[in-house]
XYZ file of C-alpha atoms in Angstrom:
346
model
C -9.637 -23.459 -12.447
C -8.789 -25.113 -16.056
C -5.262 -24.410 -17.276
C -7.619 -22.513 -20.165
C -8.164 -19.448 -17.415
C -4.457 -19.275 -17.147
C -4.298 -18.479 -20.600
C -7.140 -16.501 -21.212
C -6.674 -14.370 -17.589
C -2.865 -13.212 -19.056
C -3.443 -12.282 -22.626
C -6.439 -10.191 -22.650
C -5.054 -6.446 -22.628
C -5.963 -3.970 -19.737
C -8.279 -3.203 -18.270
C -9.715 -6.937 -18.453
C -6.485 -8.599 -17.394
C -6.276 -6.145 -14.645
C -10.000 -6.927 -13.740
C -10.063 -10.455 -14.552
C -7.789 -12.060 -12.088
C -8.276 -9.946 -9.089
C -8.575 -5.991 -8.343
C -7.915 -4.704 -5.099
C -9.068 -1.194 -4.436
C -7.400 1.062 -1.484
C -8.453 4.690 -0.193
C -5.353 5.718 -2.915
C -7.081 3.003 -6.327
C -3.768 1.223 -6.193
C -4.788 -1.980 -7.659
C -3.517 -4.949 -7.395
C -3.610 -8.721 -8.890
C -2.661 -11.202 -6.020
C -2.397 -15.196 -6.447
C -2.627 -17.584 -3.525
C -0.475 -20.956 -2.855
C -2.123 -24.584 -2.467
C -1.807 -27.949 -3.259
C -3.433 -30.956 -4.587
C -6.985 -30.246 -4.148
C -9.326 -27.638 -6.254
C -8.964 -25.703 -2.884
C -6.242 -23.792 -4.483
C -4.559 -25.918 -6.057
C -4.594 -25.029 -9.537
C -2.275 -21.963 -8.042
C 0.734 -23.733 -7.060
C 3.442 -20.280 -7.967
C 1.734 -17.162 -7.573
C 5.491 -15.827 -8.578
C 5.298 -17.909 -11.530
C 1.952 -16.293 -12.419
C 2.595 -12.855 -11.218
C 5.879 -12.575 -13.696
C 3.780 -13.604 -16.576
C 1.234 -11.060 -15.226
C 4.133 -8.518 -15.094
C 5.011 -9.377 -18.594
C 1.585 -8.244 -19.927
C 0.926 -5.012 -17.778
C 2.561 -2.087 -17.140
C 1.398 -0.457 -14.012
C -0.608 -2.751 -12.056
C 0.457 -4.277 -8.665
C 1.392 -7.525 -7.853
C 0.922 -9.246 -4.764
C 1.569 -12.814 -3.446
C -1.332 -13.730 -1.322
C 0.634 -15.608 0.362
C 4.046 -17.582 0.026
C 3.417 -20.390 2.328
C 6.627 -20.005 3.531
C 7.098 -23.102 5.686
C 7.371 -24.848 2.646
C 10.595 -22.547 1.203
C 13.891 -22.137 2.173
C 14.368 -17.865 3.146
C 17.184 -17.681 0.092
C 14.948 -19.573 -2.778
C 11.826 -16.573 -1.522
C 14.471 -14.290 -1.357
C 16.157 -14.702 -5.157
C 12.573 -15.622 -6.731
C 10.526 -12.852 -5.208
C 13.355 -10.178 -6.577
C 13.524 -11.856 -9.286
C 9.756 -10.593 -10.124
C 10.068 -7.234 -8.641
C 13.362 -6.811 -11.136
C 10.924 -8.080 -14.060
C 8.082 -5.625 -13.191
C 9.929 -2.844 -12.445
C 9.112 -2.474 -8.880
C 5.901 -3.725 -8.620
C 5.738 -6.398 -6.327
C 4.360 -6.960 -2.824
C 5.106 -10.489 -0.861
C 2.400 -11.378 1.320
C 3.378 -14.101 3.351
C 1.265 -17.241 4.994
C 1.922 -20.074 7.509
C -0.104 -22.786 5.752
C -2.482 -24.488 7.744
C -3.704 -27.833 5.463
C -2.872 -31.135 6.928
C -2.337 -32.577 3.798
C -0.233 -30.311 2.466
C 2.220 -30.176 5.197
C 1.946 -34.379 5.349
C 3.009 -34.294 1.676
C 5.837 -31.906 2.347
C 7.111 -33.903 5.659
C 7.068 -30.252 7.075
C 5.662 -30.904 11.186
C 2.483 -28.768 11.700
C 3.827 -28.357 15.193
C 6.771 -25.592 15.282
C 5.009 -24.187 12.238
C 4.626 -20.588 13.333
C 8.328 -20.411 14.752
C 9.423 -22.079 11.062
C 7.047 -19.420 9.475
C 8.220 -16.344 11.782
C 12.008 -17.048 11.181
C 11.658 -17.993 7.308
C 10.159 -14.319 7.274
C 12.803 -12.786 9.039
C 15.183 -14.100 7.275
C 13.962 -13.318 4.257
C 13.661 -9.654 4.913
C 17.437 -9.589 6.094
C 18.401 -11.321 2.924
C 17.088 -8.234 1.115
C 18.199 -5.419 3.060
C 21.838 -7.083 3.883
C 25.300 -8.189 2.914
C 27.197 -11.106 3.816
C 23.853 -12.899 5.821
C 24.437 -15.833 8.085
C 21.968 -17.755 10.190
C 21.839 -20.803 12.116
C 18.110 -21.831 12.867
C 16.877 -25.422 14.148
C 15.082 -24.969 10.521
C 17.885 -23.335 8.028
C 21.506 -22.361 8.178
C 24.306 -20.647 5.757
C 26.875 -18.317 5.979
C 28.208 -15.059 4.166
C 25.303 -15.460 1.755
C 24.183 -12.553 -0.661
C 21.113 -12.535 -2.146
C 21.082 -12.445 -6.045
C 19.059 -10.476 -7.845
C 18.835 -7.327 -5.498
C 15.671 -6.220 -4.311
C 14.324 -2.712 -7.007
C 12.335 -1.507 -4.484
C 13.905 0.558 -1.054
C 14.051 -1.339 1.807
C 12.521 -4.216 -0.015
C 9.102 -4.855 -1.340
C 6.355 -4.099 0.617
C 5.760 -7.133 2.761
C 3.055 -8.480 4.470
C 1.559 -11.106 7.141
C -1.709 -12.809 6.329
C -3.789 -13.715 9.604
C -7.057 -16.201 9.730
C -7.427 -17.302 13.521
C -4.321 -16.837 15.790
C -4.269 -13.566 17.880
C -0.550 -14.152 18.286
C 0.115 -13.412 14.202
C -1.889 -10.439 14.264
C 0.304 -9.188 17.036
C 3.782 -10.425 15.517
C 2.515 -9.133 12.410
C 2.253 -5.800 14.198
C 5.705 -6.154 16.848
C 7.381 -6.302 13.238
C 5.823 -3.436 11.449
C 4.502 -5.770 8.501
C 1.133 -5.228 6.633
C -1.568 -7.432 7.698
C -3.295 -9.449 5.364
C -6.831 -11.351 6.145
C -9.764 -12.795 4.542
C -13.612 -12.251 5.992
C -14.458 -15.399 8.539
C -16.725 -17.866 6.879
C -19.854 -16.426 9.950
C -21.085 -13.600 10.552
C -20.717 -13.900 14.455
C -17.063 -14.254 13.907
C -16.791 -11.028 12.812
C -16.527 -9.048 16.246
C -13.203 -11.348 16.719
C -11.653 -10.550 13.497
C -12.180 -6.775 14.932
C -10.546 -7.718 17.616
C -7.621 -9.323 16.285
C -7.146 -6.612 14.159
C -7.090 -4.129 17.103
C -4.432 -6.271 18.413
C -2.345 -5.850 15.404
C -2.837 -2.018 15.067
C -2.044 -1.553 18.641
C 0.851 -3.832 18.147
C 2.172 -1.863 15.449
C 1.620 1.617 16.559
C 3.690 0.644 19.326
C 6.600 -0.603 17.488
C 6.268 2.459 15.090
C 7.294 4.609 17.888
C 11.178 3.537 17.261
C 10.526 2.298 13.612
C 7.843 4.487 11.815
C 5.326 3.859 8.888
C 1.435 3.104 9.531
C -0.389 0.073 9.789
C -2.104 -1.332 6.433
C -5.016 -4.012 6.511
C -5.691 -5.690 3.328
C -9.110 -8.011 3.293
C -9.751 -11.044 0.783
C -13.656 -11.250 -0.008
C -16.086 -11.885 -2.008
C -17.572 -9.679 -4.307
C -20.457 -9.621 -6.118
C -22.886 -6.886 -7.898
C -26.311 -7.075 -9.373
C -28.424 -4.418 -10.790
C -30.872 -5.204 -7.390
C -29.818 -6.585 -3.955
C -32.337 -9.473 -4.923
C -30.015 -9.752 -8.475
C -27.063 -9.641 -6.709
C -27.784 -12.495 -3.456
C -29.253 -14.593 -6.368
C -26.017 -14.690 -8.396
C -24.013 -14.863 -5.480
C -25.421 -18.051 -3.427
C -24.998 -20.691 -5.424
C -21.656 -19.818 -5.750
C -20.788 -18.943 -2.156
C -22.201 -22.396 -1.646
C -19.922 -24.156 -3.871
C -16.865 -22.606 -3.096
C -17.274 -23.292 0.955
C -18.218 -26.453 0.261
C -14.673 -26.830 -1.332
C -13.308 -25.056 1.461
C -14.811 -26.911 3.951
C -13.644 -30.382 1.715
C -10.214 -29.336 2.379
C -9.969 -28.060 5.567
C -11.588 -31.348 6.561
C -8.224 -32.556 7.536
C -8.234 -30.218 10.704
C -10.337 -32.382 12.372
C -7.764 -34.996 12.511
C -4.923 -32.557 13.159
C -3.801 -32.198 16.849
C -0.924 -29.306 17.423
C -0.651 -26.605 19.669
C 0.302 -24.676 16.968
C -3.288 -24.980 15.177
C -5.288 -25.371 18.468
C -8.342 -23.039 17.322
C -8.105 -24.260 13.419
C -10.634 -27.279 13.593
C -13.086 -24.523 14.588
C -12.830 -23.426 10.807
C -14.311 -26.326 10.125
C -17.283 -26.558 12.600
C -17.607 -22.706 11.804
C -18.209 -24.006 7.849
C -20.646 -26.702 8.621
C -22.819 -24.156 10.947
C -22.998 -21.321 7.855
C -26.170 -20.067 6.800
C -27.422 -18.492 3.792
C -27.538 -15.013 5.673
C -23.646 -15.837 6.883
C -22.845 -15.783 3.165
C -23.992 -13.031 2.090
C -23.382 -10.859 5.681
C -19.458 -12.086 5.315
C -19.062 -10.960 1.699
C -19.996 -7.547 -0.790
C -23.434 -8.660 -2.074
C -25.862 -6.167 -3.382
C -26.701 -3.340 -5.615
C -23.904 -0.895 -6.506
C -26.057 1.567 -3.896
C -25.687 -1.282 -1.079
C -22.407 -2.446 -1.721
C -21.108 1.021 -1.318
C -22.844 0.797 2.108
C -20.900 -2.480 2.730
C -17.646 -1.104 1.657
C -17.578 1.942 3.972
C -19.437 -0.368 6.974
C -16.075 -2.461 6.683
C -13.868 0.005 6.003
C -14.841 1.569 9.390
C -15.259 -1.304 11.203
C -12.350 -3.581 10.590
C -10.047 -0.193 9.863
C -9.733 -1.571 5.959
C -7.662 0.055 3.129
C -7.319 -2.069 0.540
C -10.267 -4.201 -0.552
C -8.988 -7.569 -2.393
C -11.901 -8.907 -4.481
C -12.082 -12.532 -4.736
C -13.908 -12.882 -7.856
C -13.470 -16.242 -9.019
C -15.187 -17.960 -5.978
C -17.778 -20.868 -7.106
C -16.129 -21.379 -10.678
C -17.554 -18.455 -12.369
C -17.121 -17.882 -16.187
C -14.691 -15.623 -16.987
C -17.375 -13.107 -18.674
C -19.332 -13.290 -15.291
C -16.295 -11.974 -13.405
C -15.282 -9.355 -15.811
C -18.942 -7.939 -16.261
C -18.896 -8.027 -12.179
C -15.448 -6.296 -11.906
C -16.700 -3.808 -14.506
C -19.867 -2.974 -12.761
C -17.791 -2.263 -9.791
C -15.602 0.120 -11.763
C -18.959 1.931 -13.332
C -21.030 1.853 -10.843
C -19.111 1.409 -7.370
C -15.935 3.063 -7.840
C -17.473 7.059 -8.528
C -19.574 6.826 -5.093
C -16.806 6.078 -2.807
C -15.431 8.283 -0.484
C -11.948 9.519 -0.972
């Protein structure tokens, strides 16, 4: 992404700016625009502060969500999430969610000296702290990873508890659960095969059961956010054909970066160089079966098919897969407003 998309994606007035980054539709058309964090390679890493972005974003809109897609927050001390992230939701009036992530790029923890091993217990405490830092006075901790005492957060939080938080899950069964043992949102992205898909169900299963359990004592319902590809022709044939090349292209970047996996031995990332095989093994049909590809008829089929199947409310559109011009993914976006939006069921 040229630093020219930055500028164009945060000046043009709604809807396009609301449409041009990212729209995320839910059973209630909330919408959101949500930004990722990466490094160093065009895997991401042209997004380096979604709360950088999201504040200009803020700056420029009025109602629209934000959401970080995620923090990685291994790389972050709790207090600097803590202060930045309510530093946004003060800017935008209250409109801020904080999805978090563990990170899982070799090279990106190597140029951090963060260990990939004792990731997930560095990611699961940097959370938890993070959350206490918004909801309390006077916090202390002591972690192998962190400590301070008597510590208030500054700015306060606008939103009550705290902005809505939540937990994104690729592979491990054991953050879908956490996710849902601590009552967060559950954030996910389709699996790069379509025979992958039955496990994603499952792991989302996990995390519902997980968190209707916990909501016994604590309340609220699970939410399941998905990150996927979008794309919308006048035919299905229309559609596939504008979609492929640049499926292709952006899984090949994937697949450039997570390259490193293969070289990457810790317990806590045991499954992970399976991303990779799973990338190198993808067909054409995998491509379009893991994404929203077709007509505005057969992607309302798709929508409702994953909706029921992987219990779905909020539909993230990643629009910018395969270096699209920003007319392509505005007109696409647009269609989807026009011609998707009026057909779906409440």
């Amino acid at each position: 992404m040229p630093s020219r998309s930055f500028s164009v994606s945060v000046t043009t007035p709604p809807p396009a700016v609301t449409m041009g980054i990212g729209l995320a539709w839910t059973t209630s058309t909330i919408v959101y625009v949500k930004m990722v964090e990466h490094y160093l390679h065009e895997y991401g890493g042209y997004s380096p502060d979604p709360l950088t972005f999201l504040a200009a974003v803020a700056a420029r809109t009025q109602s629209i969500r934000l959401m970080t897609g995620g923090i990685q927050a291994s790389f972050h001390h709790p207090v600097q999430i803590a202060a930045q992230a309510a530093q946004v939701d003060v800017l935008s009036h209250g409109r801020l969610d904080v999805g978090f992530a563990r990170a899982f790029l070799p090279y990106e923890f190597d140029t951090f000296g963060v260990p990939m091993e004792g990731s997930r217990q560095r990611y699961r405490e940097t959370v938890e702290a993070v959350l206490r830092l918004w909801t309390e006075k006077g916090v202390s901790e002591s972690s192998e990873f962190f400590q301070y005492s008597g510590v208030n957060s500054l700015p306060s939080v606008v939103q009550t508890p705290h902005p809505p938080t939540w937990a994104a899950g690729l592979m491990s069964p054991e953050t879908f659960s956490w996710a849902g043992d601590r009552g967060l949102n559950l954030l996910m992205a389709s699996p790069p095969r379509a025979a992958e898909l039955p496990k994603a169900r499952e792991n989302v299963e996990l995390y519902t059961s997980c968190f209707q359990e916990a909501a016994r004592e604590t309340g609220g319902s699970p939410r399941v956010a998905m990150s996927i590809p979008l794309m919308i022709g006048e035919t299905d044939t229309d559609a596939v054909d504008r979609a492929l090349p640049r499926l292709r292209a952006h899984w090949q970047v994937f697949g450039e970066a997570a390259e490193s996996l293969l070289h990457t031995h810790s317990s806590d990332y045991a499954k992970y160089p399976q991303i990779v095989k799973s990338i190198k093994e993808m067909t054409d049909d995998d491509l379009i079966e893991t994404a929203i590809v077709g007509s505005p008829e057969t992607v309302t089929e798709r929508i409702v098919e994953f909706r029921r199947a992987l219990s779905v409310d909020t539909f993230l559109w990643h629009i910018d897969y395969g270096g699209q011009a920003f007319n392509d993914m505005a007109g696409n976006l647009r269609r989807f407003r026009e011609q998707v939006l009026p057909r779906l069921p409440e």
